[in-house]
Every structure is written in C-alpha cells, then in structure tokens.
Short mmCIF file of C-alpha atoms in Angstrom, two decimals:
data_model
loop_
_atom_site.label_atom_id
_atom_site.label_comp_id
_atom_site.label_asym_id
_atom_site.label_seq_id
_atom_site.Cartn_x
_atom_site.Cartn_y
_atom_site.Cartn_z
CA MET G 1 0.01 0.02 0.14
CA LEU G 2 1.26 3.31 -0.84
CA ALA G 3 2.58 5.43 2.14
CA THR G 4 -0.18 8.05 3.13
CA HIS G 5 1.41 11.52 2.89
CA LEU G 6 -0.02 14.74 4.38
CA HIS G 7 1.74 17.37 2.48
CA ARG G 8 1.18 20.57 4.18
CA TRP G 9 3.03 23.34 1.95
CA LYS G 10 3.19 26.67 3.85
CA SER G 11 1.65 29.56 2.01
CA VAL G 12 3.54 32.69 0.97
CA ALA G 13 1.74 36.23 1.22
CA LEU G 14 3.84 38.84 -0.35
CA THR G 15 1.55 41.18 -2.18
CA THR G 16 -0.22 43.36 0.71
CA ALA G 17 2.80 45.50 1.55
CA ALA G 18 3.49 46.29 -2.16
CA VAL G 19 -0.22 47.06 -2.80
CA LEU G 20 -0.28 49.44 0.19
CA VAL G 21 2.50 51.68 -1.34
CA GLY G 22 1.50 51.11 -4.84
CA LEU G 23 4.46 48.88 -6.04
CA THR G 24 4.36 45.90 -8.10
CA ALA G 25 4.54 42.88 -6.04
CA PRO G 26 7.67 40.73 -6.24
CA ALA G 27 7.46 37.31 -7.91
CA LEU G 28 6.22 34.38 -5.62
CA THR G 29 8.78 31.92 -4.74
CA ALA G 30 8.09 28.73 -2.94
CA SER G 31 8.18 28.51 0.87
CA PRO G 32 9.86 25.74 2.60
CA ALA G 33 7.79 22.65 2.97
CA ALA G 34 6.20 22.02 6.24
CA ALA G 35 6.77 18.66 8.09
CA THR G 36 5.09 15.62 6.51
CA THR G 37 4.44 12.26 8.18
CA THR G 38 4.62 8.83 6.45
CA ALA G 39 3.52 5.42 7.40
CA TYR G 40 7.30 4.67 7.43
CA ASP G 41 8.34 7.08 10.22
CA SER G 42 8.02 4.56 13.03
CA THR G 43 9.77 1.88 11.15
CA TYR G 44 11.81 2.48 8.03
CA TYR G 45 12.72 6.09 9.00
CA LYS G 46 12.82 5.76 12.80
CA ASN G 47 16.71 6.54 13.14
CA ALA G 48 16.37 9.78 11.21
CA VAL G 49 13.15 11.19 12.42
CA GLY G 50 13.77 14.31 14.36
CA LYS G 51 17.38 14.92 13.07
CA THR G 52 18.64 17.71 10.78
CA GLY G 53 21.95 18.59 9.15
CA THR G 54 24.68 16.32 8.69
CA SER G 55 23.10 13.89 11.31
CA LEU G 56 20.04 13.53 9.10
CA LYS G 57 22.18 13.05 5.80
CA SER G 58 24.15 10.26 7.70
CA ALA G 59 21.19 8.51 9.20
CA LEU G 60 19.50 8.49 5.68
CA HIS G 61 22.60 7.26 4.00
CA THR G 62 22.67 4.32 6.24
CA ILE G 63 19.05 3.59 5.75
CA ILE G 64 18.93 3.74 2.02
CA SER G 65 22.24 1.80 1.42
CA SER G 66 20.60 -1.18 2.52
CA GLN G 67 19.23 -2.12 -0.97
CA SER G 68 19.11 -4.73 -3.69
CA LYS G 69 20.87 -4.01 -6.82
CA ILE G 70 19.99 -5.00 -10.43
CA SER G 71 22.04 -5.20 -13.72
CA TYR G 72 21.85 -2.46 -16.24
CA SER G 73 20.16 -4.96 -18.94
CA ALA G 74 17.44 -5.60 -16.15
CA VAL G 75 16.59 -1.66 -16.13
CA TRP G 76 14.62 -2.03 -19.28
CA ALA G 77 12.06 -4.45 -17.79
CA ALA G 78 12.10 -2.66 -14.44
CA LEU G 79 11.31 0.80 -16.06
CA LYS G 80 8.31 -0.70 -17.83
CA VAL G 81 6.82 -1.17 -14.40
CA THR G 82 8.05 1.72 -12.45
CA ASP G 83 7.30 4.51 -15.05
CA GLN G 84 3.94 2.80 -16.41
CA ASP G 85 1.45 5.37 -17.40
CA PRO G 86 -1.33 5.12 -14.94
CA ASN G 87 -3.96 5.77 -17.59
CA ASN G 88 -2.47 3.34 -20.12
CA THR G 89 -0.74 0.27 -18.82
CA SER G 90 0.68 -0.54 -22.26
CA ASN G 91 2.81 2.75 -21.94
CA VAL G 92 5.46 4.50 -19.88
CA LEU G 93 5.41 8.10 -19.01
CA LEU G 94 8.59 9.70 -20.41
CA LEU G 95 10.67 12.18 -18.26
CA TYR G 96 11.31 15.61 -19.56
CA SER G 97 8.76 15.33 -22.29
CA GLY G 98 5.61 13.90 -20.46
CA VAL G 99 4.87 11.88 -23.55
CA SER G 100 3.14 8.44 -23.00
CA ARG G 101 4.94 5.84 -25.29
CA SER G 102 4.41 2.14 -25.86
CA LYS G 103 6.62 0.07 -23.73
CA SER G 104 7.59 -2.00 -26.63
CA LEU G 105 9.30 1.09 -28.25
CA ASN G 106 12.45 0.99 -25.92
CA GLY G 107 15.92 1.28 -27.61
CA GLY G 108 18.13 3.75 -29.45
CA ASP G 109 16.17 4.83 -32.47
CA VAL G 110 14.31 8.10 -33.08
CA GLY G 111 10.73 7.57 -31.68
CA ASP G 112 12.22 5.07 -28.99
CA TRP G 113 12.55 5.83 -25.32
CA ASN G 114 15.80 4.86 -23.62
CA ARG G 115 17.27 4.87 -20.06
CA GLU G 116 18.16 8.44 -18.73
CA HIS G 117 20.80 8.87 -15.97
CA THR G 118 19.22 11.75 -14.23
CA TRP G 119 22.45 12.12 -12.38
CA ALA G 120 24.71 11.88 -15.39
CA LYS G 121 26.69 8.96 -15.27
CA SER G 122 29.98 10.73 -16.32
CA HIS G 123 29.42 13.04 -13.16
CA GLY G 124 31.68 10.79 -10.94
CA ASP G 125 32.62 8.36 -13.94
CA PHE G 126 30.34 5.40 -12.77
CA GLY G 127 29.00 4.54 -16.29
CA GLU G 128 26.61 1.64 -16.32
CA VAL G 129 28.07 -0.25 -13.43
CA THR G 130 25.80 -2.16 -11.01
CA GLY G 131 25.25 0.38 -8.13
CA PRO G 132 24.85 4.07 -9.07
CA GLY G 133 24.51 3.11 -12.77
CA THR G 134 21.65 1.04 -12.30
CA ASP G 135 19.98 2.72 -9.43
CA LEU G 136 16.28 3.07 -10.37
CA HIS G 137 15.78 5.88 -8.03
CA HIS G 138 17.58 8.18 -10.71
CA LEU G 139 17.10 6.14 -13.60
CA ARG G 140 13.88 7.16 -15.87
CA ALA G 141 12.57 6.50 -19.35
CA ALA G 142 13.19 9.35 -21.74
CA ASP G 143 12.70 9.96 -25.23
CA VAL G 144 15.95 9.15 -27.11
CA GLN G 145 16.19 12.57 -28.71
CA VAL G 146 15.47 14.62 -25.62
CA ASN G 147 17.60 12.49 -23.72
CA SER G 148 20.49 13.26 -26.03
CA THR G 149 19.79 16.92 -26.02
CA ARG G 150 20.05 16.64 -21.99
CA GLY G 151 23.48 14.69 -22.34
CA ASN G 152 25.48 15.26 -19.10
CA LEU G 153 24.56 18.89 -18.53
CA ASP G 154 24.06 20.10 -15.05
CA PHE G 155 20.55 21.48 -14.02
CA ASP G 156 19.62 25.10 -13.93
CA ASN G 157 16.99 27.68 -15.25
CA GLY G 158 16.90 29.11 -18.52
CA GLY G 159 17.59 28.36 -22.30
CA SER G 160 15.89 27.70 -25.51
CA ALA G 161 12.77 25.12 -26.01
CA VAL G 162 13.93 21.56 -26.58
CA THR G 163 12.27 20.02 -29.62
CA ASN G 164 9.40 17.59 -28.56
CA GLY G 165 10.60 18.23 -24.82
CA GLY G 166 7.31 19.31 -23.33
CA GLY G 167 8.52 22.91 -22.15
CA SER G 168 11.91 21.75 -21.16
CA LYS G 169 14.73 24.15 -22.07
CA VAL G 170 18.44 23.65 -22.79
CA ASP G 171 21.49 26.20 -23.20
CA SER G 172 25.32 25.45 -23.58
CA ASP G 173 25.86 24.51 -20.07
CA SER G 174 22.43 23.43 -18.46
CA PHE G 175 19.27 21.69 -18.86
CA GLU G 176 15.69 22.86 -17.35
CA PRO G 177 13.21 20.28 -17.28
CA ARG G 178 9.42 21.12 -17.76
CA ASP G 179 7.73 22.33 -14.60
CA ALA G 180 5.95 19.27 -13.84
CA ASP G 181 9.26 17.17 -13.72
CA LYS G 182 11.27 19.74 -11.74
CA GLY G 183 10.59 18.49 -8.42
CA ASP G 184 11.25 14.87 -9.71
CA VAL G 185 14.57 15.69 -10.80
CA ALA G 186 15.75 17.73 -7.74
CA ARG G 187 14.60 14.62 -5.56
CA MET G 188 16.44 12.07 -7.78
CA ILE G 189 19.67 14.10 -7.84
CA LEU G 190 19.43 14.57 -4.08
CA TYR G 191 18.75 10.99 -3.50
CA MET G 192 21.91 10.20 -5.35
CA ALA G 193 23.75 12.67 -3.07
CA VAL G 194 22.83 10.72 0.06
CA ARG G 195 23.00 7.35 -1.21
CA TYR G 196 26.52 7.49 -2.82
CA GLU G 197 29.02 8.85 -0.07
CA GLY G 198 32.12 7.29 -1.32
CA ASP G 199 32.22 4.31 1.17
CA ASP G 200 31.24 1.69 -1.47
CA GLY G 201 34.06 2.10 -4.06
CA PHE G 202 32.13 4.71 -5.91
CA ALA G 203 32.75 8.54 -5.92
CA ASP G 204 31.31 10.65 -3.27
CA LEU G 205 28.44 12.39 -5.26
CA GLU G 206 27.42 15.86 -4.03
CA PRO G 207 25.40 18.83 -5.33
CA ASN G 208 26.89 22.15 -5.75
CA GLU G 209 26.24 25.58 -6.97
CA LYS G 210 28.28 25.26 -10.41
CA VAL G 211 27.38 24.27 -13.96
CA ASN G 212 30.01 22.57 -16.41
CA ASN G 213 31.03 20.11 -13.58
CA GLY G 214 32.14 17.63 -16.29
CA SER G 215 33.45 14.24 -14.92
CA ASN G 216 33.71 15.71 -11.37
CA PRO G 217 31.34 13.80 -9.00
CA TYR G 218 29.16 17.07 -8.61
CA MET G 219 25.88 17.99 -9.89
CA GLY G 220 24.41 21.71 -10.01
CA LYS G 221 22.70 23.83 -9.20
CA LEU G 222 21.87 23.15 -5.62
CA SER G 223 19.83 26.41 -4.98
CA VAL G 224 17.83 25.64 -8.19
CA LEU G 225 17.18 22.01 -7.25
CA LYS G 226 16.19 23.33 -3.84
CA ALA G 227 13.64 25.69 -5.33
CA TRP G 228 12.24 23.09 -7.80
CA ASN G 229 11.63 20.72 -4.77
CA GLU G 230 9.69 23.28 -3.04
CA ALA G 231 7.57 24.40 -6.44
CA ASP G 232 6.94 20.78 -7.45
CA PRO G 233 5.84 18.62 -4.58
CA PRO G 234 5.85 14.82 -5.15
CA SER G 235 2.90 13.43 -7.25
CA ALA G 236 1.10 10.42 -7.11
CA PHE G 237 3.18 9.29 -9.92
CA GLU G 238 6.52 9.63 -8.03
CA GLU G 239 4.87 8.16 -4.93
CA ARG G 240 3.69 4.93 -6.72
CA ARG G 241 7.15 4.74 -8.29
CA ASN G 242 9.03 5.04 -5.15
CA GLN G 243 6.65 2.21 -3.63
CA VAL G 244 7.15 -0.24 -6.55
CA ILE G 245 11.17 0.35 -6.30
CA TYR G 246 10.79 -0.37 -2.51
CA ASP G 247 8.52 -3.38 -2.73
CA THR G 248 9.72 -5.10 -5.91
CA TYR G 249 13.27 -4.07 -6.96
CA GLN G 250 15.69 -2.50 -4.60
CA HIS G 251 13.89 -2.34 -1.10
CA ASN G 252 14.98 1.08 -0.44
CA ARG G 253 13.19 4.39 -0.80
CA ASN G 254 13.97 7.96 -2.08
CA PRO G 255 13.35 9.76 1.29
CA PHE G 256 12.79 13.10 -0.50
CA ILE G 257 9.83 11.88 -1.94
CA ASP G 258 8.43 10.64 1.42
CA HIS G 259 9.74 13.80 3.33
CA PRO G 260 10.45 16.60 0.68
CA GLU G 261 11.20 19.05 3.85
CA TRP G 262 14.34 17.25 4.41
CA VAL G 263 15.84 18.85 1.58
CA GLU G 264 15.82 22.15 3.29
CA ALA G 265 16.79 20.27 6.60
CA ILE G 266 20.07 18.92 5.20
CA TRP G 267 21.07 21.68 2.61
#
C-alpha cells in the first residue's frame, strides 16, 4: 500500500505591502515545505526522524544504503513497471517530455525511449556499473532525442525550448526540465547525493552551485534544485514509483519523496 502523505505546504503572502505602497509585488517564490508524516516514520525512518543537517544525511545514508541491486540490462524491464502510465498500462510516461509511449518502443532509434541517468553517469565516472549506474531511483524512461539533448548537462533555469521536450529548455551548459518534472529531478539528484557517499567504492556524489561540472562527482545547481523541490511537490506518480522500487526491486526508498522537507533540513 502506498504510504499516506499529508503534505502541508506553507503559503506565502507577498503582495499586501506592495499594494499599500503602490508597488508591483515581487514574484512569488516557493516557501519551505512543512513537515510531512508517513507510514514509515516509526519503522524504516525511525533512526532519521527528528534529526537535521549532517546527522540527518548520515542517518538516511545508512538507511537507504541497504538495497538490492539490479543489472543495467534488467533496468529495461524494471522501467516498464516503475514508469508505467497510470492511464495506459501499455505505455510508460517519459521524463522531461511527459509523453506517453508504448513500452515496446524501448531502444536507441528516433521515436524510441531509453534509460536516462538523471545524475549523469559521467559526473563521477560510474558509467553503467551495477550500483549508481543501475539505481532505479534516478533512472527514468526518456525520449531518445530529448535524452541526447540533455546529455550530461547540469540542471539550471533558462535556455531555449527543447524540440518535443514538453516545455523543457536547454542552453550551452544546463538543462531545465518542464515544470511538472522539476521536483522529480531535484529529489532524484539529492537521493543520489545521500546514497553515494564514497564508502562503497564509488565516488562521493554531491550537489554544488556550479554548472560545467564535467567528470567531477558534482551536480548543479543546488539552489535551483532546492527551489524545484519546493515548487513541484511529490506527485502520485512519484509516490507510486517510490513504492514499486521499494516493494519489488531495490527495497530502499527515496526519502525526499516521503519527506520533501528533509531537503531544506540537510541543505
């Protein structure tokens, strides 16, 4: 059964003072998420609840590092389950574009979907190795051409519209997902930063405030990812996906889908 989430996102009131003095109100920005509760707080997350900062990050790392791993070839079949379109069980929903496409169209040709490493595999040079290279919590089905356009770019705001990208944008050094996927991307990236801390033979993955990170084990921009996490709360699709990965494949969870407020608590 899906964990029950009680999302209580704080409201922001920014217009009153501006109206009183006849000024244009500043653009609204998302405020920090209020605390959420889940069915896993007294069990799976019991050693993390109530902590903040490095203590919270360390506790979550220990919790989510207990996982089963699958091969890269097995990711194809897994994505057909985890990314299934809730309105058409014959299709998967594609990251970045939002397109619903037949599960059978997986491959490398134009019109196909393939396996997108949201944390680009070159950032830390882990490739497709079992572990970070096959972790379903950051692997998503994506259109071949849109995936190619994203490449290994860091995440930031701005750019020109991506062809058939559903509203996603790209420029020379960064990629901006469509609005409906921004929170998903942020929570996947930050999951990777907590899961892979350099203690298992892989690079210590961390978010930072830069783009053009290249082969360094960093992904930017943290401030933008935090804003995306606030602006685009976890959806039913994300929550179902988290549960399927937990129940059927890896038996670990993305804590930022269960507790989006933990992003601010850590970073």
